[in-house]
Short mmCIF file of C-alpha atoms in Angstrom, two decimals:
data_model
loop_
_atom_site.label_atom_id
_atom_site.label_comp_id
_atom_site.label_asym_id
_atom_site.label_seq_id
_atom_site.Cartn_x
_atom_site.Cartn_y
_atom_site.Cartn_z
CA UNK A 1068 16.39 26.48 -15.22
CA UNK A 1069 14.20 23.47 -13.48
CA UNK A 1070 13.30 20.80 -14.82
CA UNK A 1071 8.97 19.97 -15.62
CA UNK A 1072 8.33 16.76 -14.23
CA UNK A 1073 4.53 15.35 -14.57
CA UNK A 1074 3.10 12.41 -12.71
CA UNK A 1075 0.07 10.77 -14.18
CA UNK A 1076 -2.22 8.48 -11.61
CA UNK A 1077 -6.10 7.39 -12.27
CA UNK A 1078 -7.28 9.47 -9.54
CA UNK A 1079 -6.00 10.60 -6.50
CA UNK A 1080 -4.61 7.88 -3.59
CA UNK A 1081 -4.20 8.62 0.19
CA UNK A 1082 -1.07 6.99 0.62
CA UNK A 1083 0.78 9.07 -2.51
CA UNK A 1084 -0.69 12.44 -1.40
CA UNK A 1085 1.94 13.02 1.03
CA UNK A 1086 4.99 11.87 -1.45
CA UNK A 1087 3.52 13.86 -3.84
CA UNK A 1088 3.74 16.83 -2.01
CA UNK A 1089 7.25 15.75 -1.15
CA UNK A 1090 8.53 15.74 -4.23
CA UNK A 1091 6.71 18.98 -5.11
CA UNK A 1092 9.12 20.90 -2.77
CA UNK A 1093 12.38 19.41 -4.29
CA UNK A 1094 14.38 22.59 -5.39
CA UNK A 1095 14.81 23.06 -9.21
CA UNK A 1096 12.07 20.59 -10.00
CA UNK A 1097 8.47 22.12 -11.84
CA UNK A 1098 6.15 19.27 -10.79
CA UNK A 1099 2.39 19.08 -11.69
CA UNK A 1100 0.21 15.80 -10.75
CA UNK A 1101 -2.53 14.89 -13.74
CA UNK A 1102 -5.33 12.66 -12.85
CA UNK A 1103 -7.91 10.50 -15.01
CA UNK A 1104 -10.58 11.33 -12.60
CA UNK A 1105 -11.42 12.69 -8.80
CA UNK A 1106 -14.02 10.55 -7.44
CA UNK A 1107 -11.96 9.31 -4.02
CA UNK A 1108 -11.35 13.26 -3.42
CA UNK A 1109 -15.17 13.03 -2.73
CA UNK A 1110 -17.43 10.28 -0.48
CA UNK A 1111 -17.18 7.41 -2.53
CA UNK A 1112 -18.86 3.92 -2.42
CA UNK A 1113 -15.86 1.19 -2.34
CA UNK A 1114 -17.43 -2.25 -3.59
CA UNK A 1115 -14.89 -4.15 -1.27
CA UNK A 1116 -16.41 -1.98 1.64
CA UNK A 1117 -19.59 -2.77 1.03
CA UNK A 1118 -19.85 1.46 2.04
CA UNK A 1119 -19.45 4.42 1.53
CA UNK A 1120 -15.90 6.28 2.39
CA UNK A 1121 -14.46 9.75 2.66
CA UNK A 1122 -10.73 9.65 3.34
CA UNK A 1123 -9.82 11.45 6.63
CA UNK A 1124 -6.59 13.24 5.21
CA UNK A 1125 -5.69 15.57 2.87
CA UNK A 1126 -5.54 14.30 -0.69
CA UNK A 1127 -5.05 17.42 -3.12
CA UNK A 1128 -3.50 19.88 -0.94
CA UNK A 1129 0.26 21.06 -1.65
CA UNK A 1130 1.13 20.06 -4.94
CA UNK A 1131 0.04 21.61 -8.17
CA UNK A 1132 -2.83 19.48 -9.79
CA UNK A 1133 -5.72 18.82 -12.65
CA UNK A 1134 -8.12 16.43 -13.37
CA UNK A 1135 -8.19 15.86 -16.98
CA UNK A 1136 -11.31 15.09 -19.38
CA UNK A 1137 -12.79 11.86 -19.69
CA UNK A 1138 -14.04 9.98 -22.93
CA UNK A 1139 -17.23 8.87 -21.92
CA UNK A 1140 -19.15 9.71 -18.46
CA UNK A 1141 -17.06 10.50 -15.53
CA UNK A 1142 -16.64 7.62 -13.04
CA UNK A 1143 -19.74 7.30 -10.77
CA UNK A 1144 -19.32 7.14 -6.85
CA UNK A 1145 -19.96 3.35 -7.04
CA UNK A 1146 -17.36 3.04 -9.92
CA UNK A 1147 -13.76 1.68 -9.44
CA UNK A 1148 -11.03 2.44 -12.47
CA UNK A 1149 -10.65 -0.44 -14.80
CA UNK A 1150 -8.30 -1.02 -17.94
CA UNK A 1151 -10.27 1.13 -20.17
CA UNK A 1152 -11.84 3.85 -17.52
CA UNK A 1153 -11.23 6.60 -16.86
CA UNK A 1154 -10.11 6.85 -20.52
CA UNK A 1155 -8.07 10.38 -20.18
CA UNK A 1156 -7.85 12.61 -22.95
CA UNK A 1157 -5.82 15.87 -23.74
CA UNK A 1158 -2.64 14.72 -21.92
CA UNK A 1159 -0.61 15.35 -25.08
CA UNK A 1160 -1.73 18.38 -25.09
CA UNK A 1161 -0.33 19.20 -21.65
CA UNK A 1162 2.87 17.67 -21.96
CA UNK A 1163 3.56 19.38 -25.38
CA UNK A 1164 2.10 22.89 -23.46
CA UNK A 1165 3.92 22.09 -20.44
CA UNK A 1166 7.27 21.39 -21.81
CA UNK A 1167 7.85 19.00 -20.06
CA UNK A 1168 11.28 17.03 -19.58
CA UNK A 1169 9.39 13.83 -17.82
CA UNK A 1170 6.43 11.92 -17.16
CA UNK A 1171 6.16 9.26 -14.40
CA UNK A 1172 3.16 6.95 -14.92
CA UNK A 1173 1.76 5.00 -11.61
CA UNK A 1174 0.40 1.79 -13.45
CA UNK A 1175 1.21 0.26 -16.45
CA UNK A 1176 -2.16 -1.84 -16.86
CA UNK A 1177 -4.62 1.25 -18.10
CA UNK A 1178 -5.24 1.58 -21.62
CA UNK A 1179 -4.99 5.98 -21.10
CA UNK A 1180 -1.30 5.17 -19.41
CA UNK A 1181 -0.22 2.83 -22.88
CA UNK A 1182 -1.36 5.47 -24.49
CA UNK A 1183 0.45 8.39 -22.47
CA UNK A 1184 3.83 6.30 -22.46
CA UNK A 1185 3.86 6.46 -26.06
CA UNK A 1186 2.65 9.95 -26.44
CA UNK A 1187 5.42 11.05 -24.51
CA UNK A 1188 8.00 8.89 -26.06
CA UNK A 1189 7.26 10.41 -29.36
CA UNK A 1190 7.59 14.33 -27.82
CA UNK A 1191 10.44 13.50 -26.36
CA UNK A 1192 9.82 13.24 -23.00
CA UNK A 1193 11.54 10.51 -20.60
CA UNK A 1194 9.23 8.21 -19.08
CA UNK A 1195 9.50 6.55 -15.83
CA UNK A 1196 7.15 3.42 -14.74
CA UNK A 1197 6.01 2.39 -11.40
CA UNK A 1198 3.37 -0.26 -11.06
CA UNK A 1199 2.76 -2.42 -7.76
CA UNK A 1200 2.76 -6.08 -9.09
CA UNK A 1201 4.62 -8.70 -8.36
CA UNK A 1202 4.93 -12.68 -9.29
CA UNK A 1203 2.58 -13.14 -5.81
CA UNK A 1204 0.21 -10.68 -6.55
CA UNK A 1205 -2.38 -12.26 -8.82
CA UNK A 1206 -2.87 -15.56 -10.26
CA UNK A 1207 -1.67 -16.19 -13.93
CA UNK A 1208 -2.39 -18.71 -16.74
CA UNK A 1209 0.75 -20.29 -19.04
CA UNK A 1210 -1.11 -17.92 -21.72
CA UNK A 1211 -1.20 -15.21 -19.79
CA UNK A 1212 2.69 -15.41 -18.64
CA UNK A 1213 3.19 -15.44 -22.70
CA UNK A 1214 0.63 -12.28 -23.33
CA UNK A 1215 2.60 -10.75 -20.60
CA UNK A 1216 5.95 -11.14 -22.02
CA UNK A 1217 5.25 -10.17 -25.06
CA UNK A 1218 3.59 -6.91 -23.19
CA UNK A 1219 6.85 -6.06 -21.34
CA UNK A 1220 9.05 -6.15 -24.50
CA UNK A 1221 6.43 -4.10 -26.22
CA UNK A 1222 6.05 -1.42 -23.62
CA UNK A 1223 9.95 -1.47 -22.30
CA UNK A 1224 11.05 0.31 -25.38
CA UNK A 1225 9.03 3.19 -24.13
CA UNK A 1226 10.18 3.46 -21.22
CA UNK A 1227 13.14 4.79 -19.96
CA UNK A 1228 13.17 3.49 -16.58
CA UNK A 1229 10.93 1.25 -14.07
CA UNK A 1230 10.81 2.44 -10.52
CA UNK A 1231 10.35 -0.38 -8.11
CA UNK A 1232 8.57 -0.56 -4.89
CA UNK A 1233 10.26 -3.81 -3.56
CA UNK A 1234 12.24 -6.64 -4.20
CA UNK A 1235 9.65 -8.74 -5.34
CA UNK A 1236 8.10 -6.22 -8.15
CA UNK A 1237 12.24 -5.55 -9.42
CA UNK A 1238 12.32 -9.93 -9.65
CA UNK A 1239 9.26 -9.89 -11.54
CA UNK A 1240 10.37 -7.22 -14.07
CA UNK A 1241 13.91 -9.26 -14.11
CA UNK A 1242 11.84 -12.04 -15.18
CA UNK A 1243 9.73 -10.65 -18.43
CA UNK A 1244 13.51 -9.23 -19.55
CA UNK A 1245 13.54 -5.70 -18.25
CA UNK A 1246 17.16 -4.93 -17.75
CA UNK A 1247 18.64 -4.63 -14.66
CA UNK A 1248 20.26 -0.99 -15.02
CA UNK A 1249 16.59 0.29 -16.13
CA UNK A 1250 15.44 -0.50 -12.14
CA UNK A 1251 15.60 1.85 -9.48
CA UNK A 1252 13.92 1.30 -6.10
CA UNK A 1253 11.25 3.52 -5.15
CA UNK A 1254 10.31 1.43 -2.13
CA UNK A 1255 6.54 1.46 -1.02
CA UNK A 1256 6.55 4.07 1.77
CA UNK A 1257 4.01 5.64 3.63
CA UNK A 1258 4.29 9.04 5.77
CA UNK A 1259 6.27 7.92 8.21
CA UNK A 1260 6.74 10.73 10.59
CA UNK A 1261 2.88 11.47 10.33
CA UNK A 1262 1.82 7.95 11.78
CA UNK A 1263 5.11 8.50 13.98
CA UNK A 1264 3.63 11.93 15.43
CA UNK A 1265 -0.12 10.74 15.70
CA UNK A 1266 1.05 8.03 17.71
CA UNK A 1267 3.23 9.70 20.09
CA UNK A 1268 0.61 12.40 20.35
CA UNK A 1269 -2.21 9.52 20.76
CA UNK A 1270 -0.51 7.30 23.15
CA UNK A 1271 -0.70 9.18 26.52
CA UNK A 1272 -4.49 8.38 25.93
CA UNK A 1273 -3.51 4.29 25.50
CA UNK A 1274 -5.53 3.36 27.94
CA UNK A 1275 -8.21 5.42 27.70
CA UNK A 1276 -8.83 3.75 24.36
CA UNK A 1277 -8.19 0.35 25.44
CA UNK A 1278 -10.99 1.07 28.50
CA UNK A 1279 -13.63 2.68 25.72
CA UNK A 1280 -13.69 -0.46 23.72
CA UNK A 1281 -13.98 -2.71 27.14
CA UNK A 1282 -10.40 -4.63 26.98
CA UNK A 1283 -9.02 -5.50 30.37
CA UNK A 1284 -5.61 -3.63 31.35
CA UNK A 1285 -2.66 -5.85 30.84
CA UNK A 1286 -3.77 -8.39 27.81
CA UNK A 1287 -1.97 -8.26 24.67
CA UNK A 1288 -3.75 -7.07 21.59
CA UNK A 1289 -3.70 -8.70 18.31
CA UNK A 1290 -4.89 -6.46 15.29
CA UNK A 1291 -6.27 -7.45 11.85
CA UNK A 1292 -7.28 -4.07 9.97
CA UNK A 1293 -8.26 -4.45 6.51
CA UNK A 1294 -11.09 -4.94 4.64
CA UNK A 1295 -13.19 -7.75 5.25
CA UNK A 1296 -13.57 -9.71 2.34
CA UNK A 1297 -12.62 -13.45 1.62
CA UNK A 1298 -8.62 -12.20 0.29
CA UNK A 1299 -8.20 -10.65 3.12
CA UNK A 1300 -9.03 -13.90 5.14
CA UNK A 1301 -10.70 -12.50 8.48
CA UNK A 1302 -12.66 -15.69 9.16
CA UNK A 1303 -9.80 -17.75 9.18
CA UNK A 1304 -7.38 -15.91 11.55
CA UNK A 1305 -10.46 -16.25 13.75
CA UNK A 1306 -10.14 -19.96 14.02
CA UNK A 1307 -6.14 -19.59 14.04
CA UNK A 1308 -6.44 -17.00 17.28
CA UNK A 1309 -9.96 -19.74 18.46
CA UNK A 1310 -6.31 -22.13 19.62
CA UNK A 1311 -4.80 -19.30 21.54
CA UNK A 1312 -7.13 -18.19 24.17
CA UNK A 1313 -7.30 -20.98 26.58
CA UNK A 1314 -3.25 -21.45 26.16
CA UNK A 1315 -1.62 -19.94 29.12
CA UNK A 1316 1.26 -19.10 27.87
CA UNK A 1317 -0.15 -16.99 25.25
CA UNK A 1318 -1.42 -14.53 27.90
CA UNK A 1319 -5.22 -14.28 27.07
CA UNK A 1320 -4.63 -12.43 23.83
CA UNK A 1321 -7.23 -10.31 22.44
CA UNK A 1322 -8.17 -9.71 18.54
CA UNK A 1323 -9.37 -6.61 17.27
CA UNK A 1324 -10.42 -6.76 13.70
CA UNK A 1325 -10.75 -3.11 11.91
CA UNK A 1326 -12.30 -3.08 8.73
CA UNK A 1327 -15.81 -3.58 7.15
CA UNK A 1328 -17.72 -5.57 4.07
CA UNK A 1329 -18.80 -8.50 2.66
CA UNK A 1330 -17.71 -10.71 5.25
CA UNK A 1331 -18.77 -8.86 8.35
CA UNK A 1332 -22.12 -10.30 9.28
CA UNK A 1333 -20.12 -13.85 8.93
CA UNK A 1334 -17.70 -13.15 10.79
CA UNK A 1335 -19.79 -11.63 13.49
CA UNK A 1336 -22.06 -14.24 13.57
CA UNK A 1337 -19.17 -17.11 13.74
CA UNK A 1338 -17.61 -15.10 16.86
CA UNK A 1339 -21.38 -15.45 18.59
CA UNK A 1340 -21.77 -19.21 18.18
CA UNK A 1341 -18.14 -19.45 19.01
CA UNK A 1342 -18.80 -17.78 21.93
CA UNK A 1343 -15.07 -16.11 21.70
CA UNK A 1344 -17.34 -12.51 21.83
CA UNK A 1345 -15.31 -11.26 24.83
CA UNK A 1346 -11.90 -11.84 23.21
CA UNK A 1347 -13.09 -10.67 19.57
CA UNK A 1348 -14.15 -7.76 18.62
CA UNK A 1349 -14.71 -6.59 14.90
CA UNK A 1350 -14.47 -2.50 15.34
CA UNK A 1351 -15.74 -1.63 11.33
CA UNK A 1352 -14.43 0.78 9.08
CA UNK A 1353 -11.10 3.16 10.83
CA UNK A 1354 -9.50 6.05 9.03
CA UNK A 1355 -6.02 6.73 9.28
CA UNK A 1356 -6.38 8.75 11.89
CA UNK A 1357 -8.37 5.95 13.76
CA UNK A 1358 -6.30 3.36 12.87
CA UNK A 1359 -3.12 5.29 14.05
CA UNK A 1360 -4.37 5.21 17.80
CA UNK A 1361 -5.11 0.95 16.71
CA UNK A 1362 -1.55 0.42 16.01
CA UNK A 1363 -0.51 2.33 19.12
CA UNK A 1364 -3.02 0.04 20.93
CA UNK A 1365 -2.09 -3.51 19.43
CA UNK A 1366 1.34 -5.57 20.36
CA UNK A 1367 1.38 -7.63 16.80
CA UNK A 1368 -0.44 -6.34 13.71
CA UNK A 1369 -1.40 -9.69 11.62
CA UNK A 1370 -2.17 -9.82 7.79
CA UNK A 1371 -2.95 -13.02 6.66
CA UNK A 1372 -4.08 -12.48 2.96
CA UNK A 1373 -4.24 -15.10 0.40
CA UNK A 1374 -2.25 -12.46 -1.82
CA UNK A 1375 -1.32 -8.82 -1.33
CA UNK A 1376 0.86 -6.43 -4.27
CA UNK A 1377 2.25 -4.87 -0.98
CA UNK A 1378 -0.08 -4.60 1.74
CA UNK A 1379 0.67 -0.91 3.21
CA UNK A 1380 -0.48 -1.46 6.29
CA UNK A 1381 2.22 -3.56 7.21
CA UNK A 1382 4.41 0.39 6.91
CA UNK A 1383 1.99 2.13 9.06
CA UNK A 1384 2.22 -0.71 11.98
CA UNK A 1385 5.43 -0.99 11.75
CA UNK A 1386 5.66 2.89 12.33
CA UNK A 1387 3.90 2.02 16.16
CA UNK A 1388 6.77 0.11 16.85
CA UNK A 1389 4.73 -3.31 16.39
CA UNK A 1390 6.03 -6.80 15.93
CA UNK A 1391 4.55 -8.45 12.43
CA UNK A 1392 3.17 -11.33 11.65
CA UNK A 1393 2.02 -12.32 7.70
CA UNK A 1394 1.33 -14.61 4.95
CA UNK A 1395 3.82 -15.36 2.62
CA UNK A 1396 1.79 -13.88 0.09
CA UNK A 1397 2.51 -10.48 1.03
CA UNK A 1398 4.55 -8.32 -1.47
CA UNK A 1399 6.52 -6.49 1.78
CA UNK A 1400 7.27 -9.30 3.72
CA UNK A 1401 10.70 -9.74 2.25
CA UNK A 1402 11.77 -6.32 2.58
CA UNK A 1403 10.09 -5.30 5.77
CA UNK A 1404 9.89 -8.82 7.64
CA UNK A 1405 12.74 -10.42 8.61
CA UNK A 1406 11.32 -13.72 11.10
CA UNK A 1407 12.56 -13.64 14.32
CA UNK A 1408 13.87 -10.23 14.58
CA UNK A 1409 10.39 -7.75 14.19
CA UNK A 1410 8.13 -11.16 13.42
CA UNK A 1411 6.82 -13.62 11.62
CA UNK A 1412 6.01 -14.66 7.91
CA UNK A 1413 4.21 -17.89 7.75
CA UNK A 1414 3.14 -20.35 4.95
CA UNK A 1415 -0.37 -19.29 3.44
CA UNK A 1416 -3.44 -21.60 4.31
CA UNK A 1417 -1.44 -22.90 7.37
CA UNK A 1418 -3.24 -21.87 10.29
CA UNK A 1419 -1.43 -24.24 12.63
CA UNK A 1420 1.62 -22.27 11.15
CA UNK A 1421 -0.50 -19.09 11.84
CA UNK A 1422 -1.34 -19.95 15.52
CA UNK A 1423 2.10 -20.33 16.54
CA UNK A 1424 3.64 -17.64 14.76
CA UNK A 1425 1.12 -15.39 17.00
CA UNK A 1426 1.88 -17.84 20.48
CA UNK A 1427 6.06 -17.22 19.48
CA UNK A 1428 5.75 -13.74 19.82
CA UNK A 1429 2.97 -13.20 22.65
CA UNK A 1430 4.89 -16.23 25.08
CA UNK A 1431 7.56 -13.31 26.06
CA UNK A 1432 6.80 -9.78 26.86
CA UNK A 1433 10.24 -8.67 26.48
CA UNK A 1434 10.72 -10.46 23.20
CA UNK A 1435 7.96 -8.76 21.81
CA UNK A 1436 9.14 -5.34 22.76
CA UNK A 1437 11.94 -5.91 21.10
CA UNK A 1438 10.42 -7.09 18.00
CA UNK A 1439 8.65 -3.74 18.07
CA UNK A 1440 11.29 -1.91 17.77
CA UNK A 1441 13.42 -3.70 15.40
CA UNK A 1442 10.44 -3.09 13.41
CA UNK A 1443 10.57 0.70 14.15
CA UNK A 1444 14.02 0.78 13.31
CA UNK A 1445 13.26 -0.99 10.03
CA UNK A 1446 10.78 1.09 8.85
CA UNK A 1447 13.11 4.31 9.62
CA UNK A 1448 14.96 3.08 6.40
CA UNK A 1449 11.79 2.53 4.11
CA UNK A 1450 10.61 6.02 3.45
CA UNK A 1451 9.87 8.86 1.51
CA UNK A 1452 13.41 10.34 1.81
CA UNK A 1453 14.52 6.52 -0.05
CA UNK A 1454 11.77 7.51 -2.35
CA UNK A 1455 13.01 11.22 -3.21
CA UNK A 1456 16.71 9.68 -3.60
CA UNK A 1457 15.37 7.02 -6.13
CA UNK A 1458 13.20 9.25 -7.85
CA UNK A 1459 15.97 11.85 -8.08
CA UNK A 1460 18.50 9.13 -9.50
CA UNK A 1461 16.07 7.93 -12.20
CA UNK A 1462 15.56 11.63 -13.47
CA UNK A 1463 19.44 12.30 -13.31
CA UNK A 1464 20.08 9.18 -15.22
CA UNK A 1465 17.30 9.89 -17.70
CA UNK A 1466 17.41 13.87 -18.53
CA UNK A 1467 21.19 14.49 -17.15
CA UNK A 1468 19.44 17.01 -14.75
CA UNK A 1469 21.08 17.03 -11.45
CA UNK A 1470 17.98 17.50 -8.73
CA UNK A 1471 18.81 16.59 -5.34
CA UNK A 1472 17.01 15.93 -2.38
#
């Protein structure tokens, strides 16, 4: 007999597609994904953008699926999930059709997730919780710390456990009282041997790339690739990397910045009167597929964000064998930086701090190779299979079902 495990998500997300299908090929487990809507299956306008988007992988195949009914109108293209929307309805249904033995919720800030937590709790069904935030991850008033608390004891006795992506998210449910035997990491992970196979397959062609987008043989590449909006803090890595390009020692460094909105024309126009146009170049919006031959490209991947819940793309260069270098306002940095060996984390706002985090690592060839690959090797140990083994631990210790990997 297996055991019926749902997963309920607001819509479909290109990083959990491949986990997803993961865990839908564990033996003895029934698995069926429910989403609140489908809108980023489809072209999609992101507001952050400033475009629209159409994911270049795979986002519903190999996993059984359904979208459920809304209350209200569906989400429009231009529409991003909120607290109250999509507003799913006829979960309950499911579950109680389904027989199911669990439900794991990504995200415990919708009103339609509150509301399937308890649902479930009151069938009978174990729920497992996995959310993304951390004490770094947004700012938050003395009266919102207090509605908070009193939000985590509330919603705690519904759940059965809380699956972690990181060390910071497990510290921040330590602090609003969540007991410690109730966490079980289920680190942030992307597919790591897809960005590890599109890379080796991409990087005979290295140079090929590095001549299309008219970059001299032999300079180190910096890449920023996110989206370009104030957060994200593309205009002031520009004056941080502005100190490197006359210093010697730094080796003539190039940055690449891949990414588009709000802050493009800006930025664009500060590289012109700057006149740093031959070292800059801002590349727009990249697909994972894209950016996979970008992090093959690039010898240090930089995120300086003012605050980041994670900040995935810190996995997927990491999976190029890249060194790092980031804020301290990035959710991974403690678990997949570690300064010195595979890079740097730096103080936010600092861009002195910035500038010579980037000159430690480009001043020595060989010192940067090897911060690459401590950086593969890291990432080798943050993956789906940790994922699957967490996953499988928190059903075990919830429904006494024995599932393994």
């Amino acid at each position: 007999m297996s055991l019926k495990l749902a997963y309920f998500v607001t819509h479909p997300i290109q990083y959990q597609a491949p986990l997803l299908r993961r865990v839908a090929a564990l033996p003895g487990l029934d698995f069926k994904v429910f989403f609140g809507s489908d809108f980023s299956a489809r072209a999609f306008v992101d507001p952050d953008f400033g475009r629209a988007i159409q994911w270049d992988v795979p986002l519903l195949d190999g996993y059984a699926h359904e979208v459920l009914d809304q209350w209200g109108a569906p989400l429009a293209a231009n529409e991003i999930p909120t607290v109250w929307r999509p507003f799913s309805k006829g979960l309950a249904q499911k579950l109680r059709a389904g027989k199911f033995d669990a439900l794991w919720i990504h995200g415990y800030n919708r009103a339609s997730h509150w509301v399937a937590a308890a649902t479930a709790k009151m069938l009978g069904i174990k729920v497992l919780m996995r959310d993304e935030s951390t004490e770094i991850s947004a700012e938050r008033s003395a009266v919102k710390q207090i509605v908070k608390q009193v939000f985590f004891t509330s919603i705690d006795k519904v759940v059965d456990r809380w699956l972690t992506i990181g060390d910071l998210n497990a510290a921040y449910y330590r602090g609003f009282g969540i007991a410690p035997h109730k966490l079980i990491p289920v680190p942030y992970a992307v597919d790591n041997a897809y960005f590890q196979s599109k890379i080796a397959a991409l990087s005979p062609q290295r140079e090929v790339l590095r001549a299309s987008l008219g970059l001299e043989p032999g300079r180190p590449i910096i890449l920023f690739a996110a989206k370009l909006i104030d957060r994200k803090q593309p205009l002031p890595l520009l004056g941080a990397f502005a100190e490197l390009v006359h210093d010697d020692d730094a080796r003539k460094p190039y940055l690449l910045y891949a990414g588009d909105g709000p802050q493009r024309g800006a930025l664009e126009k500060t590289i012109a009167l700057s006149g740093l146009g031959e070292s800059v170049k801002v590349l727009g919006f990249k697909g994972q597929a894209d950016l996979a031959a970008l992090y093959d490209l690039c010898d240090i991947f930089v995120l300086p964000s003012e605050r980041e819940a994670w900040g995935l793309v810190v996995n997927e260069a990491m999976n190029a064998g890249r060194a790092i270098v980031c804020s301290d306002r990035i959710g991974a940095a403690p678990d997949l930086v570690v300064p010195g060996l595979n890079g740097h984390i730096y103080p936010f706002g600092n861009d002195t701090a910035l500038t010579a985090a980037l000159r430690d690592c480009l001043v020595d060839p060989e010192r940067l190779a090897a911060m690459g690959q401590a950086s593969l090797d890291r990432i080798n140990q943050w993956s789906f299979d940790q994922d699957l083994d967490g996953l499988c631990r928190a059903l075990r210790e919830t429904t006494g079902v024995e599932i393994r990997p």
